[in-house]
Amino acid sequence: MISQAVLTCFALALFAPFIHQLMRSHSGWVLAIFPASLFVHFLGYVPGVAAGETYREAMPWVETWGVYLSFYVDGLSLVFALLITGIGALIIFYTGGYLAGHPHQGRFYGFMLAFMGSMLGLVLADNLIALFVFWELTSVTSFLLIGFDHQRERARRAAIQALFVTAGGGLAMLAGFVMLGAATGTMEMSEILAGGSLSAHRLYMPILLLVLAGAFTKSAQVPFHFWLPNAMEAPTPVSAYLHSATMVKAGVYLLARMSPALGGTDLWATILPIFGGATLIYGTLLGLRQTDLKLMLAYTTVASLGLLVMLLGLGSEYALLAAALYLIAHSFFKGALFLVAGCVDHQTGTRETVRLGGLMRAMPITAFAALLAGLSMMGIPFFFGFLAKEVIYEATAYADNMWLLTTVAVVGNGLMFTIAALVAWGPFFGRRMETPKAPREGSLYLWLGPLALAVLGLAFGAYPHIPQDLFVTPVASAIAGYEVHHATFPTIPKMGLPLILSGVTVAFGLFIFLIAGWVRAFLNAAGQRMWGPDRGSDQFLAALDFLSRTLVGLLQTGRLRLYITVTLVVLAITLGVPIIAYGLFPSEISVPQAPFHVYGVLLLTVVGALALMFARSRLQAILSMGVTGISVALLFLLFGAPDLAYTQFMVETLSVVIIALVLLRLPVDTYDSRHILPSLRDAAIAGAVGVFFTVLLIAVTARPMDLTLTDYFAAHAYVSAHGRNIVNVILVDFRALDTLGEIVVVMVAGLAALALIKIRRGKLVPPGNGASPDDERGAS
Amino acid sequence: MSSLILRTAVPLLVSLMVVFSIFVLFRGHNLPGGGFVGGLIAASGLAVYMIASGPAAVRRALIIHPIGVAGIGILAAALSGVLALFVGGPYLTGLWWLPDNIDIKIVATPVIFDIGVYLTVVGSVAAIALELEEWR
């Protein structure tokens, strides 16, 4: 059932555009039914998983290499699956209103559902290779969604940047997975995790670093954070879904998943908190600089991911519980706030906080949702976010580097409080501002999603024991690899160090909120014109572009003569070196007995070749080559290869037709204008290839011929393939896959020739600003 | 080209060549021939037609773009292998319809595959030849 749930997402993605065509304005809720029913399906696993059970199913994929399409449900993957399908249903529904009337709305649904399938596959996959495939599929679908507005240059740049960072990290991760498989002897994650810690293995360090490279790029940790804010070029449903609630958490998921095998070492406990803490502080500071609602939220997402990585690095029971709590709470409030931002943008025409204010009266429901979600993000009591923060402080306060970690957490959370206030309070309260569009409450499509997520954040906060038993403890246990226990979360906050820290956080956040304008100005002044990884990635891509251009310019000159020279020189070397090194020259050459007419045809071949060598004009050269070709075809015929002979005859005929057509455009009477030295050089190359090839053929024919294959095909052609012509049966049956590849090559060659001719004819402009390929010089 | 003799003979010649190419295509399973050589014969037939009556006439006769013909060929060849997946064999396993009372061995996926090869070759070669001929 798990595999069907994943695979039907992809199937539905294919049909989504047609369903949209059919349902038009109703497509939003119709398509949302599917993820909603998946959500209900996964809810069915909750009681079992809460009781400590796991579920696994596997289908063979590439069995010889231990690759299975296997899926595994435990506390961690189940919570992710519920978030993906539940929030997914709300987002698809939201899209129905947000993109209403967009010409590519159907395509958008398709991309979103394909992403949903990839993401579900990622979190449910048990096999490492399957996980990798789904991982890269999320990168690809994210690329498509960021670049959805493909006519905008910024969107295209952001899409390419995100793809190249996340897919690049994914490749590093694959290398880590392969080593992990080699180290443990299995590709199934459930078996690897059951095997316990790998810290003693000599491959531990490279595995950890490579897996971290994958996780840090995907989850936008400093210094790979830059792609995530740029990804805000995507439509808002994408930002809410991929770039806050689900995909960017894939890296966190991977770290959590691998924690029993790779975690618990000094290396782990050093790298993760350092990168996570740095990301937390850096993300919030950059977020404060922004005035665009979506960008502010994007940077706080970066910060939150840093916080999660930091908690996973601590690895204590409190830290894992805090990570589980924060993971769920963050998905709710950040998803809701993103959708609110989209709603404000959609209804007012701007996302700039400085131009928004007093929308409360015009958009009461949106404002209510924003307020609830914002309070959860700020960490106000009775909201789920508060609970998460309490446990975070419990974790940091009892860790080794207590002072440092606690300070980082308090500052990070305080700044997030400020941004939450700016995003959730700023646009809706205070002075009414003029906006490009007259604001008005959005349709049900637009407010249901954020409201549902925001209310859920309050409900979970008000009855904390329900999520604790059903989700938080199973997640933390899955990360830890053993049963994690914690006293029941209280609804009413209890006095203690965490509560004091919460108070400090709120006070600090409020203080920064009051001087937010000044802080922003200061940060802008400090961060102006700084070189950063964002510009660096552009420079890297530009350098790559330059390198490939230079290389192509060197190798692909457009001169046919150069290509042929290079090919033949390589051939002469690969043939000649072993022949000379091993002394394969034949000791004696026997002249075989053959009828007179065979020698006649052979002589014709030689005459044709000689005439070609001394041809003075193109026409002469082509005709001489035809003589050789036809004589070779005759030889095939004489030695019992009629199929080959027929084909050769036809190729010779058509070559004459095609070359004649080409010649109509070229000066026929161009004479060989090479000087004596180049002529001698070319003759030497041609002679070397000829001699070495002859030697090779003599050496090959001197050995007894291995007839195993011939006998096999002769015996089986008629019996199993019902054909008497072995050549044809091999082509269309025994080796049909090779033939399929070959005809694809035929067609691609045809297309390429077509493009070249069209460029020559001036019907097409060649890509780039390079000169048109000069094949005339090459052919002369 | 405005040779009266050629233009008179061409309809007969070309139809003969195309019919012969199809004959060669189907003959290939037991005797020399097959989709590749058949496709080359048909392509030369089209070339003759093109030289006599001009590229526009050939394009009209082909109805769709020659590269489209090649594409249909590849699609046919690729899809002929999918059928095997439904009966549990590996991709491109040959499937044959062999009725008990009639001796025909032509309804089969390898035959469809060979037709695909034929169409690919015809389409690709014709596309190049036509484009060259139209380049004036």
Short mmCIF file of C-alpha atoms in Angstrom, two decimals, chain A residues 17-445:
data_model
loop_
_atom_site.label_atom_id
_atom_site.label_comp_id
_atom_site.label_asym_id
_atom_site.label_seq_id
_atom_site.Cartn_x
_atom_site.Cartn_y
_atom_site.Cartn_z
CA PRO A 17 -3.46 19.18 -16.42
CA PHE A 18 -6.36 17.31 -18.05
CA ILE A 19 -8.33 17.20 -14.83
CA HIS A 20 -7.81 20.94 -14.58
CA GLN A 21 -9.04 21.41 -18.16
CA LEU A 22 -12.15 19.45 -17.24
CA MET A 23 -12.96 21.01 -13.88
CA ARG A 24 -11.65 24.54 -14.50
CA SER A 25 -12.42 26.67 -11.44
CA HIS A 26 -13.22 23.60 -9.33
CA SER A 27 -9.90 21.90 -10.00
CA GLY A 28 -8.42 23.10 -6.69
CA TRP A 29 -10.67 21.14 -4.37
CA VAL A 30 -11.10 18.22 -6.75
CA LEU A 31 -7.34 17.65 -6.92
CA ALA A 32 -6.99 18.24 -3.17
CA ILE A 33 -9.18 15.18 -2.53
CA PHE A 34 -6.31 12.90 -3.48
CA PRO A 35 -3.65 14.12 -1.02
CA ALA A 36 -6.39 14.43 1.59
CA SER A 37 -7.28 10.78 1.17
CA LEU A 38 -3.59 9.86 1.33
CA PHE A 39 -3.46 11.83 4.59
CA VAL A 40 -6.34 9.78 5.95
CA HIS A 41 -4.60 6.64 4.76
CA PHE A 42 -1.42 7.54 6.63
CA LEU A 43 -3.46 8.49 9.71
CA GLY A 44 -4.37 4.82 9.81
CA TYR A 45 -0.75 4.00 10.68
CA VAL A 46 -0.71 6.37 13.67
CA PRO A 47 -2.03 4.02 16.41
CA GLY A 48 0.34 1.24 15.41
CA VAL A 49 3.37 3.50 15.14
CA ALA A 50 2.54 5.20 18.45
CA ALA A 51 2.59 1.72 19.98
CA GLY A 52 6.11 1.25 18.64
CA GLU A 53 5.44 -0.79 15.52
CA THR A 54 7.11 -0.30 12.14
CA TYR A 55 5.94 -1.30 8.68
CA ARG A 56 8.07 -2.28 5.74
CA GLU A 57 7.41 -3.41 2.17
CA ALA A 58 9.79 -4.06 -0.70
CA MET A 59 9.63 -4.61 -4.44
CA PRO A 60 12.63 -5.85 -6.42
CA TRP A 61 14.24 -3.19 -8.61
CA VAL A 62 17.84 -4.04 -9.50
CA GLU A 63 18.25 -7.09 -7.32
CA THR A 64 21.76 -7.93 -8.45
CA TRP A 65 23.04 -4.70 -6.90
CA GLY A 66 20.82 -4.90 -3.85
CA VAL A 67 18.55 -2.11 -5.02
CA TYR A 68 14.95 -2.51 -3.94
CA LEU A 69 12.03 -0.16 -4.12
CA SER A 70 11.46 -0.59 -0.43
CA PHE A 71 9.49 1.57 1.95
CA TYR A 72 9.60 1.86 5.70
CA VAL A 73 7.15 3.52 8.06
CA ASP A 74 8.18 4.46 11.59
CA GLY A 75 7.52 7.48 13.77
CA LEU A 76 9.83 9.78 11.83
CA SER A 77 8.74 8.92 8.32
CA LEU A 78 5.07 8.80 9.32
CA VAL A 79 5.06 12.35 10.70
CA PHE A 80 6.79 13.55 7.55
CA ALA A 81 4.28 11.67 5.37
CA LEU A 82 1.39 13.23 7.29
CA LEU A 83 2.88 16.71 6.92
CA ILE A 84 3.48 16.16 3.21
CA THR A 85 0.01 14.89 2.43
CA GLY A 86 -1.90 17.07 4.91
CA ILE A 87 -0.22 20.36 4.07
CA GLY A 88 -0.12 19.21 0.45
CA ALA A 89 -3.91 18.93 0.36
CA LEU A 90 -4.28 22.44 1.83
CA ILE A 91 -1.73 23.85 -0.63
CA ILE A 92 -3.36 22.28 -3.66
CA PHE A 93 -6.67 23.69 -2.46
CA TYR A 94 -5.04 27.10 -1.94
CA THR A 95 -3.58 26.98 -5.45
CA GLY A 96 -7.13 26.75 -6.78
CA GLY A 97 -7.62 30.34 -5.64
CA TYR A 98 -4.11 31.70 -5.83
CA LEU A 99 -3.43 30.76 -9.44
CA ALA A 100 -7.05 31.00 -10.64
CA GLY A 101 -7.03 32.02 -14.27
CA HIS A 102 -3.29 31.45 -14.73
CA PRO A 103 -2.69 29.93 -18.19
CA HIS A 104 -0.41 27.20 -16.79
CA GLN A 105 -2.41 26.31 -13.70
CA GLY A 106 -2.84 22.70 -14.86
CA ARG A 107 0.89 22.31 -15.37
CA PHE A 108 1.46 23.72 -11.90
CA TYR A 109 -0.77 21.07 -10.33
CA GLY A 110 1.18 18.43 -12.24
CA PHE A 111 4.52 19.69 -10.91
CA MET A 112 3.16 19.95 -7.37
CA LEU A 113 1.78 16.41 -7.38
CA ALA A 114 5.00 15.07 -8.88
CA PHE A 115 6.87 16.82 -6.10
CA MET A 116 4.51 15.33 -3.54
CA GLY A 117 5.24 11.85 -4.87
CA SER A 118 9.00 12.48 -4.79
CA MET A 119 8.89 13.86 -1.28
CA LEU A 120 6.73 11.00 0.00
CA GLY A 121 9.12 8.57 -1.63
CA LEU A 122 12.07 10.34 -0.02
CA VAL A 123 10.77 10.11 3.53
CA LEU A 124 9.33 6.63 3.17
CA ALA A 125 12.16 5.01 1.23
CA ASP A 126 14.09 2.32 3.03
CA ASN A 127 16.61 1.61 0.31
CA LEU A 128 19.43 4.13 0.06
CA ILE A 129 19.43 4.19 -3.74
CA ALA A 130 15.66 4.64 -3.82
CA LEU A 131 16.05 7.46 -1.31
CA PHE A 132 18.69 9.07 -3.51
CA VAL A 133 16.47 8.84 -6.58
CA PHE A 134 13.54 10.46 -4.78
CA TRP A 135 15.93 13.02 -3.27
CA GLU A 136 17.09 14.15 -6.70
CA LEU A 137 13.51 14.04 -7.98
CA THR A 138 12.56 16.59 -5.35
CA SER A 139 15.44 18.75 -6.59
CA VAL A 140 14.19 18.43 -10.15
CA THR A 141 10.56 19.20 -9.30
CA SER A 142 11.72 22.08 -7.13
CA PHE A 143 13.70 23.37 -10.13
CA LEU A 144 10.56 23.21 -12.28
CA LEU A 145 8.48 24.97 -9.65
CA ILE A 146 10.97 27.75 -8.89
CA GLY A 147 11.31 28.35 -12.61
CA PHE A 148 7.54 28.08 -13.10
CA ASP A 149 7.44 31.70 -14.17
CA HIS A 150 10.07 30.84 -16.75
CA GLN A 151 9.84 34.08 -18.68
CA ARG A 152 11.39 36.00 -15.81
CA GLU A 153 15.16 35.95 -15.80
CA ARG A 154 15.40 36.06 -12.00
CA ALA A 155 13.16 33.01 -11.70
CA ARG A 156 15.32 31.09 -14.14
CA ARG A 157 18.49 32.06 -12.30
CA ALA A 158 17.02 31.03 -8.95
CA ALA A 159 15.85 27.71 -10.42
CA ILE A 160 19.25 26.87 -11.85
CA GLN A 161 21.01 27.91 -8.66
CA ALA A 162 18.74 25.77 -6.48
CA LEU A 163 19.15 22.80 -8.77
CA PHE A 164 22.88 23.07 -8.91
CA VAL A 165 23.30 23.43 -5.16
CA THR A 166 20.84 20.75 -4.06
CA ALA A 167 21.48 18.24 -6.82
CA GLY A 168 25.22 18.74 -6.41
CA GLY A 169 24.93 18.00 -2.71
CA GLY A 170 22.80 15.01 -3.62
CA LEU A 171 25.63 13.59 -5.70
CA ALA A 172 28.02 13.90 -2.76
CA MET A 173 25.40 12.13 -0.68
CA LEU A 174 25.20 9.32 -3.23
CA ALA A 175 28.93 8.76 -2.86
CA GLY A 176 28.38 8.64 0.90
CA PHE A 177 25.56 6.12 0.44
CA VAL A 178 27.69 3.87 -1.70
CA MET A 179 30.39 3.87 0.98
CA LEU A 180 27.74 3.28 3.62
CA GLY A 181 26.51 0.30 1.64
CA ALA A 182 30.06 -1.01 1.34
CA ALA A 183 30.70 -0.50 5.05
CA THR A 184 27.55 -2.24 6.24
CA GLY A 185 26.93 -4.71 3.42
CA THR A 186 23.32 -3.63 2.95
CA MET A 187 21.49 -0.85 1.17
CA GLU A 188 18.41 -1.06 3.41
CA MET A 189 18.30 1.72 5.94
CA SER A 190 16.30 -0.31 8.46
CA GLU A 191 19.09 -2.91 8.51
CA ILE A 192 21.84 -0.29 8.73
CA LEU A 193 20.12 1.39 11.66
CA ALA A 194 19.55 -1.94 13.40
CA GLY A 195 23.30 -2.51 13.15
CA GLY A 196 23.97 0.39 15.49
CA SER A 197 26.67 3.05 15.39
CA LEU A 198 29.28 3.04 12.64
CA SER A 199 31.64 5.35 14.49
CA ALA A 200 34.38 2.72 14.70
CA HIS A 201 34.42 2.01 10.98
CA ARG A 202 37.37 3.41 9.04
CA LEU A 203 35.00 4.86 6.42
CA TYR A 204 33.02 6.70 9.11
CA MET A 205 34.50 10.13 8.48
CA PRO A 206 34.11 10.24 4.67
CA ILE A 207 30.60 8.81 4.95
CA LEU A 208 29.60 11.42 7.52
CA LEU A 209 31.08 14.33 5.58
CA LEU A 210 29.46 13.28 2.29
CA VAL A 211 26.06 12.70 3.86
CA LEU A 212 26.37 16.06 5.62
CA ALA A 213 27.14 17.70 2.27
CA GLY A 214 23.84 16.37 0.95
CA ALA A 215 21.88 17.34 4.03
CA PHE A 216 23.42 20.81 4.43
CA THR A 217 22.83 21.81 0.81
CA LYS A 218 19.25 20.57 0.84
CA SER A 219 18.45 22.16 4.18
CA ALA A 220 20.16 25.45 3.27
CA GLN A 221 22.77 25.52 6.02
CA VAL A 222 25.41 28.26 5.94
CA PRO A 223 27.31 28.54 3.57
CA PHE A 224 24.81 26.85 1.23
CA HIS A 225 21.85 28.90 2.45
CA PHE A 226 21.75 31.35 -0.45
CA TRP A 227 19.61 29.32 -2.82
CA LEU A 228 16.62 29.25 -0.48
CA PRO A 229 15.82 32.99 -0.34
CA ASN A 230 16.32 33.16 -4.10
CA ALA A 231 13.84 30.30 -4.48
CA MET A 232 11.17 32.74 -3.31
CA GLU A 233 10.83 33.60 -7.00
CA ALA A 234 8.44 30.66 -7.09
CA PRO A 235 4.69 31.18 -6.65
CA THR A 236 3.76 31.39 -2.97
CA PRO A 237 2.17 27.92 -2.67
CA VAL A 238 5.57 26.54 -3.66
CA SER A 239 7.37 28.63 -1.06
CA ALA A 240 4.96 27.51 1.62
CA TYR A 241 5.07 23.86 0.67
CA LEU A 242 8.53 23.03 -0.70
CA HIS A 243 10.64 25.76 0.77
CA SER A 244 9.36 25.81 4.29
CA ALA A 245 7.20 22.83 5.23
CA THR A 246 8.65 19.86 3.36
CA MET A 247 11.54 19.78 0.89
CA VAL A 248 14.04 21.89 2.79
CA LYS A 249 13.44 19.62 5.77
CA ALA A 250 14.70 16.67 3.74
CA GLY A 251 18.23 17.37 4.94
CA VAL A 252 17.03 17.47 8.54
CA TYR A 253 15.13 14.25 7.88
CA LEU A 254 18.28 12.59 6.55
CA LEU A 255 20.31 13.64 9.58
CA ALA A 256 17.57 12.47 11.91
CA ARG A 257 17.27 9.18 10.03
CA MET A 258 21.01 8.54 10.08
CA SER A 259 21.43 9.66 13.67
CA PRO A 260 21.53 6.14 15.21
CA ALA A 261 24.19 5.04 12.72
CA LEU A 262 26.27 8.18 12.28
CA GLY A 263 25.40 10.29 15.34
CA GLY A 264 26.70 10.38 18.87
CA THR A 265 30.35 10.95 17.98
CA ASP A 266 32.48 13.98 18.77
CA LEU A 267 32.65 14.85 15.08
CA TRP A 268 28.86 14.81 14.80
CA ALA A 269 28.37 16.73 18.02
CA THR A 270 30.86 19.38 16.83
CA ILE A 271 29.97 19.94 13.19
CA LEU A 272 26.18 19.97 13.51
CA PRO A 273 25.81 22.50 16.35
CA ILE A 274 28.44 24.79 14.78
CA PHE A 275 26.80 24.87 11.35
CA GLY A 276 23.29 24.83 12.79
CA GLY A 277 23.98 27.61 15.28
CA ALA A 278 25.73 29.76 12.68
CA THR A 279 22.80 29.25 10.31
CA LEU A 280 20.33 30.18 13.04
CA ILE A 281 21.97 33.49 13.84
CA TYR A 282 22.94 34.37 10.27
CA GLY A 283 19.46 33.54 8.94
CA THR A 284 17.64 35.68 11.48
CA LEU A 285 20.01 38.63 10.95
CA LEU A 286 19.56 38.48 7.18
CA GLY A 287 15.81 38.11 7.69
CA LEU A 288 15.70 41.31 9.70
CA ARG A 289 17.30 43.14 6.78
CA GLN A 290 14.46 42.31 4.43
CA THR A 291 11.25 44.18 3.87
CA ASP A 292 9.62 41.65 1.54
CA LEU A 293 7.27 39.37 3.51
CA LYS A 294 8.31 36.26 1.66
CA LEU A 295 12.03 36.96 1.97
CA MET A 296 11.72 37.59 5.70
CA LEU A 297 9.96 34.28 6.08
CA ALA A 298 12.50 32.57 3.86
CA TYR A 299 15.41 33.69 6.05
CA THR A 300 13.61 32.60 9.19
CA THR A 301 13.14 29.23 7.50
CA VAL A 302 16.91 29.09 7.00
CA ALA A 303 17.30 29.97 10.68
CA SER A 304 14.78 27.35 11.80
CA LEU A 305 16.55 24.68 9.78
CA GLY A 306 19.76 25.72 11.52
CA LEU A 307 18.04 25.35 14.88
CA LEU A 308 16.87 21.84 13.95
CA VAL A 309 20.36 20.83 12.82
CA MET A 310 21.79 22.21 16.05
CA LEU A 311 19.32 20.17 18.12
CA LEU A 312 20.08 17.01 16.18
CA GLY A 313 23.75 17.63 16.82
CA LEU A 314 23.17 17.79 20.59
CA GLY A 315 21.52 14.39 20.40
CA SER A 316 20.23 14.28 23.98
CA GLU A 317 16.70 13.07 24.64
CA TYR A 318 15.53 16.61 25.29
CA ALA A 319 17.18 17.83 22.12
CA LEU A 320 15.53 15.14 20.01
CA LEU A 321 12.13 15.81 21.56
CA ALA A 322 12.66 19.52 20.95
CA ALA A 323 13.61 18.81 17.34
CA ALA A 324 10.48 16.71 16.84
CA LEU A 325 8.26 19.36 18.43
CA TYR A 326 9.85 22.22 16.53
CA LEU A 327 9.70 20.30 13.25
CA ILE A 328 5.92 19.95 13.50
CA ALA A 329 5.31 23.39 15.00
CA HIS A 330 7.45 25.06 12.34
CA SER A 331 5.62 23.35 9.49
CA PHE A 332 2.33 24.66 10.86
CA PHE A 333 3.21 28.26 11.59
CA LYS A 334 5.62 28.82 8.73
CA GLY A 335 3.32 27.21 6.18
CA ALA A 336 0.45 29.33 7.47
CA LEU A 337 2.48 32.56 7.41
CA PHE A 338 3.70 31.91 3.88
CA LEU A 339 0.14 31.36 2.73
CA VAL A 340 -0.90 34.53 4.52
CA ALA A 341 1.89 36.40 2.75
CA GLY A 342 0.67 35.01 -0.58
CA CYS A 343 -2.88 36.02 0.30
CA VAL A 344 -1.81 39.57 1.18
CA ASP A 345 0.22 39.78 -2.02
CA HIS A 346 -2.69 38.44 -4.07
CA GLN A 347 -5.26 40.80 -2.54
CA THR A 348 -3.22 44.00 -2.22
CA GLY A 349 -0.61 43.69 -4.97
CA THR A 350 2.42 44.12 -2.72
CA ARG A 351 4.48 42.12 -0.24
CA GLU A 352 6.58 45.03 1.04
CA THR A 353 6.09 45.39 4.79
CA VAL A 354 6.83 49.09 4.61
CA ARG A 355 3.84 49.56 2.31
CA LEU A 356 1.43 47.41 4.29
CA GLY A 357 -0.53 48.31 7.40
CA GLY A 358 -4.00 48.27 8.93
CA LEU A 359 -5.36 45.47 6.77
CA MET A 360 -7.23 44.03 9.77
CA ARG A 361 -10.53 45.64 8.81
CA ALA A 362 -10.37 44.65 5.15
CA MET A 363 -9.06 41.11 5.62
CA PRO A 364 -10.23 39.93 9.05
CA ILE A 365 -9.97 36.17 8.51
CA THR A 366 -6.48 36.39 7.02
CA ALA A 367 -5.43 38.66 9.83
CA PHE A 368 -6.78 36.18 12.39
CA ALA A 369 -4.87 33.32 10.79
CA ALA A 370 -1.72 35.45 10.66
CA LEU A 371 -2.07 36.38 14.30
CA LEU A 372 -2.51 32.77 15.45
CA ALA A 373 0.41 31.55 13.38
CA GLY A 374 2.53 34.51 14.43
CA LEU A 375 1.87 33.87 18.12
CA SER A 376 2.92 30.27 17.66
CA MET A 377 6.13 31.39 15.94
CA MET A 378 6.81 33.92 18.70
CA GLY A 379 6.41 31.19 21.26
CA ILE A 380 3.53 32.56 23.33
CA PRO A 381 2.05 30.18 25.93
CA PHE A 382 -0.82 27.90 24.83
CA PHE A 383 0.63 27.70 21.31
CA PHE A 384 2.55 24.76 19.98
CA GLY A 385 5.56 26.95 19.22
CA PHE A 386 5.82 27.84 22.91
CA LEU A 387 6.05 24.20 23.88
CA ALA A 388 8.78 23.65 21.29
CA LYS A 389 10.76 26.55 22.66
CA GLU A 390 10.43 25.34 26.24
CA VAL A 391 11.88 21.96 25.35
CA ILE A 392 14.62 23.59 23.24
CA TYR A 393 15.73 25.49 26.33
CA GLU A 394 15.52 22.34 28.41
CA ALA A 395 17.87 20.78 25.86
CA THR A 396 20.37 23.62 25.67
CA ALA A 397 20.34 24.36 29.38
CA TYR A 398 21.49 20.85 30.23
CA ALA A 399 23.99 20.45 27.37
CA ASP A 400 27.78 20.56 27.70
CA ASN A 401 28.35 24.00 26.25
CA MET A 402 25.34 25.32 28.05
CA TRP A 403 26.12 29.02 28.02
CA LEU A 404 27.08 29.29 24.40
CA LEU A 405 24.23 27.16 23.08
CA THR A 406 21.63 28.80 25.27
CA THR A 407 22.76 32.24 24.21
CA VAL A 408 22.62 31.25 20.55
CA ALA A 409 19.14 29.79 21.02
CA VAL A 410 17.85 32.81 22.93
CA VAL A 411 19.23 35.32 20.41
CA GLY A 412 17.98 33.27 17.44
CA ASN A 413 14.53 32.80 18.93
CA GLY A 414 14.35 36.41 19.98
CA LEU A 415 15.11 37.62 16.46
CA MET A 416 12.56 35.17 15.10
CA PHE A 417 10.06 36.66 17.53
CA THR A 418 10.80 40.07 16.02
CA ILE A 419 10.35 38.85 12.46
CA ALA A 420 7.15 37.03 13.41
CA ALA A 421 5.81 40.24 14.85
CA LEU A 422 6.84 42.20 11.75
CA VAL A 423 5.17 39.67 9.46
CA ALA A 424 2.05 38.78 11.42
CA TRP A 425 1.38 42.08 13.18
CA GLY A 426 2.81 44.76 10.92
CA PRO A 427 0.63 44.40 7.82
CA PHE A 428 -2.64 44.01 9.68
CA PHE A 429 -2.51 46.52 12.52
CA GLY A 430 -1.37 50.07 12.93
CA ARG A 431 -1.87 52.80 10.38
CA ARG A 432 -3.82 51.98 7.18
CA MET A 433 -1.52 52.26 4.13
CA GLU A 434 -2.32 52.74 0.46
CA THR A 435 -1.73 49.56 -1.56
CA PRO A 436 -1.62 49.02 -5.35
CA LYS A 437 -4.91 47.12 -5.19
CA ALA A 438 -7.81 47.94 -2.88
CA PRO A 439 -7.58 45.18 -0.25
CA ARG A 440 -10.48 42.83 0.25
CA GLU A 441 -10.81 39.44 1.94
CA GLY A 442 -9.75 36.57 -0.29
CA SER A 443 -11.99 33.68 -1.24
CA LEU A 444 -12.39 30.50 0.81
CA TYR A 445 -9.58 29.01 -1.27
#
